[in-house]
Amino acid sequence: MLAVVRRLLLFVAALFGMSLLVFAALRILPGDVASVMAGVNATPQRVEALREQLGLNRSIAEQYGSWLGGVLRGDFGTSLLTGRSISAQIGVRSQVTFPLIALGMLIALLIGIPAGCAGALATSRPARQSFRAISIIGGSIPALWGGLLLILLFGRGVGLIGILPSQGFPQQGWQNPLQAVMSLLLPAMTVGIIVAAGIMRYTRSALNEVMGSSFIDMGMACGMTRRQATLRIGLRIIAPQLVSVIGLTLAEMITGVVVVENLFALQGLGSMLITDVGNRDLLTVQSELFLLSAFFLTIGLVVDMLHQLIDPRLRAVKGGIQQ
Amino acid sequence: MSGNIEPGTTEPENKEPENIEAESTAPGGTGPGNKDSAGPQPEYDASTSETTPDAASGSTDETLNALSKKPKGRRNWLLALIALIVVIAVSAGAWVFSSLRSTPASTGTVAKSVTIGLKLAPTNLDIRNESGSALDQVLIGNVYQGLVARSSENKVVPAIAKSWSKSDDGLTYTFTLNTGMHFSNGDVLDANDVVWSIRELVDKQYTDADVLSTMKSITATDDNTVVITLNKPYSALLWALSGRAGLVFDKDASYDAKTQAVGSGPFLLSSFRQGDSITLTADGKYWGSDKAKTQEIIIRYFADDNAAVNALKSGDVQVLAPITENLASTFSNNDDYVVKAGDDTDKFVLAFNSKGTSTSDKRVRQAIRYAINNEELIAARGGSDAALGGPIPSLDPGYEDLTDLYPYNPTKAKSLLAEAGYSTAKPLTLRFEYANIYGTEIGDQLKSQLKAVGIDLQVNVVEFSAWLQDVYTNKDYDLSLVDHNESHDFYQWADPEYYYNYDNPKVQELYAKALAATSDEEEESLLRQAARLVSEDAPADWLFNYRVTTARVKGLSGFPVNLNQSLLPLWNVTMRNPA
């Protein structure tokens, strides 16, 4: 219990630190939203008037205070540029990015873990080498290039087997689930293949390490074949490590998919961040970054808790102490 | 390499029948019996027999069985897997294909909905505060209307005012309005709304308010007549009123101007998804004769050029503007599409800081102009842009072909540089900063062209907002590039405070006279003289006049080709599906 409270306190402290860091870092950027709004035909007086109107003339401390106050009340503010509530905007964009990441991760796991196991279990030299080569090549495909190839293969109206939409997200969004999933398939594959290579590499090397351990010998002594022991005991043992890697990769993917979002003309969180930074809509950017860091920290929290669930040894240790 | 992609591409289909991958590996799962799993991964047999002969003694039988089955079992398993994947892929493909085609466009009919692909998305809809031509493009003439409007030849034509007259001294303009006008919310539109809108513009200093700085008063003499009086003649008044300054808003309506729009035009703005799309719906009760011919027009924005091209190819959009000349080639060779470049007022201005450390020397500026090979730049972009030798493009009053003032002549450039005191021993280094929206190619090309005459160009491609800070506000630059797309923007050269730092009293005087001219001929001739003076002083090189290329499917008609990045009336657009 104490550990959980400490973990949560740490979580809050980290969030507060993030808010300061994000706010300060964004003030270093040159230019401001008023001059972007006014454009290249505006008089300096007009830029000044806009600055006044948008509250950009207030002191830094005052701006930080009012923003943090809003965040504490759960109000992330209204974008200076779009005039919409920032949380609503993030909500809309999340409907693209999070399903994309989930689908990409699913594809990555379906390819990566089996391939990693196969790589670890392969005994002949050429087989091991080719698995290694596949993981290296897969991991080094640039997303842009992989995506273009997939479009050339499967893009509707463009590809050889033109069956999948290659750009855009349906106007109706998730009210039309079939089309929504269809529009995410190609981008998810693009992301998935790259992530799969990483997971494959990780699974293989972690399994290789475990295979030399006494757990496997024990399993085999109890009558399992080497492969059975590896898959049933080895995988179980590396599961916590795998979960950590998956958690980290998920966090990375949120901003990492921006190239893919652009290529497939999807309006996700990554492209939103980049547009807003470009427009110097700092209030929106800092709220976005704040929420994203909260998300990263939450993933860390979830991963920790999953470890407890997956790894009975951790529970056993704790139980021992309690007794 | 492509072989590497295939395992991935077949995966999603596996999602439905998840058993394929899951069973073959069974990670931590229920553990299939030895007999089931012995086939697929025969490699283990070698290892068990080599490394653990004694430990595996309990399962010797299975091992032996597996060994004997190995060759055949492996092949069968692989074949079965491949066959299954192919069957699933094909059936899933067929299913998807049929379900996506389930709403086929009936042939030979006029489409109810047309989708248009554009590039630059507006961040919000507040046309009175937010700058940028993306808003003019989609809103003016479609949702909002002005007192007067622009034609595709950039001439002033009637809109809310059906006619107007100008007094001989050029100080009084009388506008006669149409009758029976109303806004989309049903409110009546009359002279009072016009007067209120323009007074608001001036009082609140909205975008473009400065073009009305010479206005003395605006009054409604009756419901259908508006009179504008000026302090001094202003020849560009009508043209200015055809842009944002003349827009008429409903004084009684209250709405969030950033996310909604209530105007008097032929379309209603029914949805705005920022950065993604705008949906316009025909207003069935529109007052004018230019009623929308298509019920619904969806405007989609594509940041990525390839995605835009794919959208046109797959039929998700029916027209794309702009499309880069190089990408357009796939459509120009195809009979199903029409590709056309339109005239425009976009000027790619390579400005030389007239007060810069070395660019304040006129010889340096002239040398740069001689060193630039404009034809080569245009050819590299596909060849549809027009050469431009001065600040006024062909669609604006006062245009004159000035390209022969500074023809490409590297020898002359070198001698001018030598005169100015630069040599191979003491080369000229210049900083060139521009916004990343124009791509990196143009910077590379200019760098190599100027290198040929001994100028070392240090290219710095930055975000637009950083450019605004460094160049536009602080004027801290040697060379800068911007696509000045607005029409009638010669004032930039007559304003010594503008970021060009160009200050020539003669030009300012000519421009003031041109504005005060009471006849079009007089105005044009004065502007022509001023433009020539500017070009001779070489405060910039006008790299080219960008002409926007539009690609559309054959059945689409009525889509504007000229000026369509700032003026895009859509009422006439119709899409006839091929019979």
Coordinates of N, CA and C in Angstrom, one line a residue, chain B residues 449-557:
Chain B
Q449 N 23.6 28.2 -58.2 CA 23.7 29.2 -59.2 C 24.6 30.4 -58.7
L450 N 24.5 30.8 -57.5 CA 25.3 31.9 -57.0 C 26.7 31.5 -56.7
K451 N 26.9 30.2 -56.5 CA 28.3 29.7 -56.3 C 29.1 29.9 -57.6
A452 N 28.4 29.8 -58.7 CA 29.1 29.9 -60.0 C 29.7 31.2 -60.2
V453 N 29.2 32.3 -59.5 CA 29.8 33.6 -59.7 C 30.6 34.0 -58.4
G454 N 30.8 33.0 -57.5 CA 31.6 33.3 -56.4 C 30.9 33.8 -55.1
I455 N 29.6 33.6 -55.1 CA 28.9 34.0 -53.8 C 28.6 32.8 -53.0
D456 N 29.0 32.8 -51.8 CA 28.7 31.7 -50.9 C 27.4 31.9 -50.1
L457 N 26.3 31.2 -50.5 CA 25.0 31.4 -50.0 C 24.8 30.4 -48.8
Q458 N 24.6 30.9 -47.6 CA 24.3 30.1 -46.5 C 22.8 29.9 -46.3
V459 N 22.3 28.8 -46.7 CA 20.8 28.6 -46.7 C 20.4 28.2 -45.3
N460 N 19.4 28.8 -44.8 CA 18.8 28.5 -43.5 C 17.3 28.4 -43.7
V461 N 16.8 27.1 -43.7 CA 15.3 26.9 -43.9 C 14.7 26.8 -42.5
V462 N 13.7 27.6 -42.2 CA 13.2 27.7 -40.8 C 11.7 27.5 -40.9
E463 N 11.1 27.4 -39.7 CA 9.6 27.5 -39.6 C 9.1 28.9 -40.0
F464 N 7.9 28.9 -40.5 CA 7.3 30.2 -40.9 C 7.3 31.2 -39.7
S465 N 7.0 30.7 -38.5 CA 6.9 31.7 -37.4 C 8.3 32.2 -37.0
A466 N 9.3 31.4 -37.2 CA 10.7 31.9 -37.0 C 11.1 32.9 -38.0
W467 N 10.7 32.6 -39.3 CA 10.9 33.6 -40.4 C 10.3 34.9 -40.0
L468 N 9.0 34.9 -39.6 CA 8.3 36.1 -39.2 C 9.1 36.9 -38.2
Q469 N 9.7 36.2 -37.3 CA 10.4 36.9 -36.2 C 11.7 37.5 -36.8
D470 N 12.5 36.7 -37.4 CA 13.9 37.1 -37.9 C 13.8 38.1 -39.0
V471 N 13.0 37.8 -40.0 CA 13.1 38.6 -41.3 C 12.0 39.6 -41.3
Y472 N 10.8 39.2 -41.1 CA 9.7 40.1 -41.2 C 9.7 41.2 -40.1
T473 N 9.9 40.8 -38.9 CA 9.8 41.8 -37.8 C 11.2 42.4 -37.6
N474 N 12.2 41.6 -37.4 CA 13.5 42.2 -37.0 C 14.4 42.6 -38.2
K475 N 14.0 42.2 -39.4 CA 14.7 42.6 -40.7 C 16.2 42.2 -40.6
D476 N 16.4 41.1 -39.9 CA 17.8 40.6 -39.8 C 18.1 39.5 -40.8
Y477 N 18.4 39.9 -42.0 CA 18.7 38.9 -43.1 C 19.4 39.6 -44.2
D478 N 20.0 38.7 -45.1 CA 20.6 39.3 -46.3 C 19.6 39.0 -47.5
L479 N 19.3 37.7 -47.6 CA 18.3 37.3 -48.6 C 17.2 36.5 -48.0
S480 N 16.0 36.7 -48.6 CA 14.8 36.0 -48.0 C 13.9 35.6 -49.2
L481 N 13.1 34.6 -49.0 CA 12.2 34.2 -50.1 C 10.8 34.0 -49.5
V482 N 9.8 34.7 -50.2 CA 8.4 34.5 -49.8 C 7.6 34.5 -51.1
D483 N 6.6 33.6 -51.1 CA 5.6 33.7 -52.2 C 4.6 34.7 -51.8
H484 N 4.7 35.9 -52.3 CA 3.7 37.0 -52.1 C 2.6 36.8 -53.0
N485 N 1.5 36.1 -52.5 CA 0.5 35.7 -53.5 C -0.6 36.7 -53.7
E486 N -0.6 37.8 -52.9 CA -1.7 38.7 -53.0 C -1.7 39.6 -54.3
S487 N -2.8 40.0 -54.7 CA -2.9 40.9 -55.9 C -2.8 42.3 -55.4
H488 N -2.5 43.2 -56.3 CA -2.5 44.7 -55.9 C -1.6 45.0 -54.7
D489 N -0.5 44.3 -54.6 CA 0.3 44.6 -53.3 C 1.6 45.4 -53.6
F490 N 1.5 46.3 -54.5 CA 2.7 47.1 -54.8 C 3.1 48.0 -53.7
Y491 N 2.1 48.2 -52.8 CA 2.4 49.1 -51.6 C 3.7 48.7 -50.9
Q492 N 4.0 47.4 -50.9 CA 5.2 46.9 -50.2 C 6.4 47.6 -50.6
W493 N 6.5 48.1 -51.9 CA 7.7 48.7 -52.4 C 7.7 50.2 -52.1
A494 N 6.5 50.7 -51.7 CA 6.4 52.1 -51.4 C 6.4 52.4 -49.9
D495 N 6.6 51.3 -49.2 CA 6.6 51.5 -47.7 C 8.1 51.2 -47.2
P496 N 8.8 52.2 -46.8 CA 10.2 52.0 -46.4 C 10.3 51.1 -45.1
E497 N 9.2 51.0 -44.4 CA 9.2 50.2 -43.2 C 9.0 48.7 -43.4
Y498 N 8.6 48.4 -44.7 CA 8.4 47.0 -44.9 C 9.7 46.2 -44.9
Y499 N 9.6 44.9 -44.7 CA 10.8 44.1 -44.4 C 11.9 44.2 -45.5
Y500 N 11.5 44.6 -46.7 CA 12.5 44.8 -47.8 C 13.5 45.9 -47.5
N501 N 13.1 46.8 -46.6 CA 14.0 48.0 -46.4 C 14.2 48.8 -47.6
Y502 N 13.3 48.7 -48.6 CA 13.5 49.4 -49.8 C 12.9 50.8 -49.7
D503 N 13.8 51.8 -50.0 CA 13.3 53.2 -49.8 C 13.7 54.1 -51.0
N504 N 12.8 54.3 -51.9 CA 13.1 55.1 -53.0 C 11.9 56.2 -53.1
P505 N 12.2 57.4 -52.8 CA 11.2 58.5 -52.7 C 10.5 58.6 -54.1
K506 N 11.2 58.4 -55.2 CA 10.5 58.5 -56.5 C 9.4 57.5 -56.6
V507 N 9.7 56.3 -56.2 CA 8.7 55.2 -56.3 C 7.5 55.5 -55.4
Q508 N 7.8 56.0 -54.2 CA 6.7 56.3 -53.3 C 5.8 57.4 -53.9
E509 N 6.5 58.4 -54.5 CA 5.7 59.5 -55.1 C 4.8 59.0 -56.2
L510 N 5.4 58.1 -57.1 CA 4.6 57.6 -58.2 C 3.5 56.8 -57.7
Y511 N 3.7 56.0 -56.7 CA 2.7 55.1 -56.2 C 1.5 56.0 -55.6
A512 N 1.9 57.0 -54.8 CA 0.9 57.9 -54.3 C 0.1 58.5 -55.4
K513 N 0.7 58.9 -56.4 CA 0.0 59.5 -57.6 C -0.9 58.5 -58.2
A514 N -0.4 57.2 -58.3 CA -1.2 56.2 -58.9 C -2.5 56.0 -58.1
L515 N -2.4 56.0 -56.8 CA -3.5 55.8 -55.9 C -4.5 57.0 -56.1
A516 N -4.0 58.1 -56.3 CA -4.8 59.3 -56.4 C -5.4 59.5 -57.8
A517 N -5.0 58.7 -58.7 CA -5.4 58.8 -60.1 C -6.9 58.6 -60.2
T518 N -7.6 59.4 -61.1 CA -9.0 59.2 -61.2 C -9.4 58.4 -62.4
S519 N -8.5 58.0 -63.3 CA -8.8 57.1 -64.4 C -7.9 55.9 -64.3
D520 N -8.5 54.8 -64.8 CA -7.7 53.6 -64.8 C -6.4 53.7 -65.6
E521 N -6.5 54.4 -66.8 CA -5.3 54.5 -67.7 C -4.2 55.2 -66.9
E522 N -4.6 56.3 -66.3 CA -3.6 57.1 -65.6 C -2.9 56.2 -64.5
E523 N -3.8 55.5 -63.7 CA -3.3 54.6 -62.7 C -2.3 53.6 -63.2
E524 N -2.7 53.0 -64.3 CA -1.8 51.9 -64.8 C -0.5 52.4 -65.3
S525 N -0.5 53.6 -66.0 CA 0.7 54.1 -66.5 C 1.7 54.5 -65.4
L526 N 1.1 55.1 -64.3 CA 2.0 55.5 -63.2 C 2.6 54.2 -62.5
L527 N 1.7 53.2 -62.3 CA 2.2 52.0 -61.7 C 3.3 51.3 -62.5
R528 N 3.1 51.4 -63.8 CA 4.1 50.8 -64.7 C 5.5 51.5 -64.5
Q529 N 5.4 52.8 -64.5 CA 6.7 53.6 -64.3 C 7.4 53.2 -62.9
A530 N 6.5 53.1 -61.9 CA 7.0 52.8 -60.6 C 7.7 51.4 -60.5
A531 N 7.0 50.4 -61.2 CA 7.4 49.0 -61.2 C 8.8 48.9 -61.9
R532 N 8.9 49.7 -63.0 CA 10.2 49.6 -63.7 C 11.3 50.2 -62.8
L533 N 11.0 51.3 -62.1 CA 12.1 51.9 -61.2 C 12.5 50.9 -60.2
V534 N 11.5 50.2 -59.6 CA 11.8 49.2 -58.5 C 12.7 48.1 -59.1
S535 N 12.3 47.6 -60.2 CA 13.1 46.5 -60.8 C 14.5 46.9 -61.1
E536 N 14.7 48.1 -61.6 CA 16.0 48.6 -62.0 C 16.9 48.7 -60.7
D537 N 16.3 49.1 -59.6 CA 17.0 49.2 -58.4 C 17.5 47.9 -57.8
A538 N 16.9 46.8 -58.3 CA 17.2 45.5 -57.9 C 17.2 45.2 -56.4
P539 N 16.0 45.6 -55.7 CA 15.9 45.2 -54.3 C 15.5 43.8 -54.1
A540 N 15.3 43.1 -55.2 CA 14.8 41.7 -55.1 C 15.0 41.1 -56.5
D541 N 14.9 39.8 -56.5 CA 14.7 39.1 -57.8 C 13.4 38.4 -57.8
W542 N 12.5 38.7 -58.8 CA 11.3 38.0 -58.8 C 11.5 36.7 -59.6
L543 N 11.7 35.6 -58.8 CA 12.1 34.4 -59.4 C 11.2 33.9 -60.5
F544 N 9.9 33.9 -60.2 CA 8.9 33.5 -61.2 C 7.5 33.9 -60.7
N545 N 6.6 33.9 -61.6 CA 5.2 34.0 -61.3 C 4.6 32.6 -61.3
Y546 N 4.3 32.2 -60.0 CA 3.8 30.8 -59.8 C 2.4 30.7 -60.5
R547 N 2.3 29.7 -61.4 CA 1.0 29.4 -61.9 C 0.5 28.1 -61.4
V548 N -0.7 28.1 -60.8 CA -1.1 26.9 -60.1 C -1.7 25.9 -61.1
T549 N -1.2 24.7 -60.9 CA -1.7 23.6 -61.8 C -2.9 22.9 -61.1
T550 N -3.9 22.7 -61.8 CA -5.1 22.0 -61.3 C -5.3 20.7 -62.1
A551 N -5.6 19.6 -61.4 CA -5.9 18.4 -62.1 C -7.3 17.9 -61.7
R552 N -8.1 17.6 -62.7 CA -9.5 17.1 -62.3 C -9.9 16.0 -63.2
V553 N -10.9 15.3 -62.7 CA -11.4 14.2 -63.5 C -12.2 14.8 -64.6
K554 N -12.4 14.0 -65.7 CA -13.0 14.6 -66.9 C -14.4 15.1 -66.7
G555 N -15.2 14.4 -65.9 CA -16.6 14.7 -65.7 C -16.9 16.0 -65.0
L556 N -15.8 16.6 -64.3 CA -16.1 17.7 -63.5 C -16.0 19.0 -64.3
S557 N -16.9 19.9 -64.1 CA -16.8 21.2 -64.8 C -17.1 22.3 -63.9

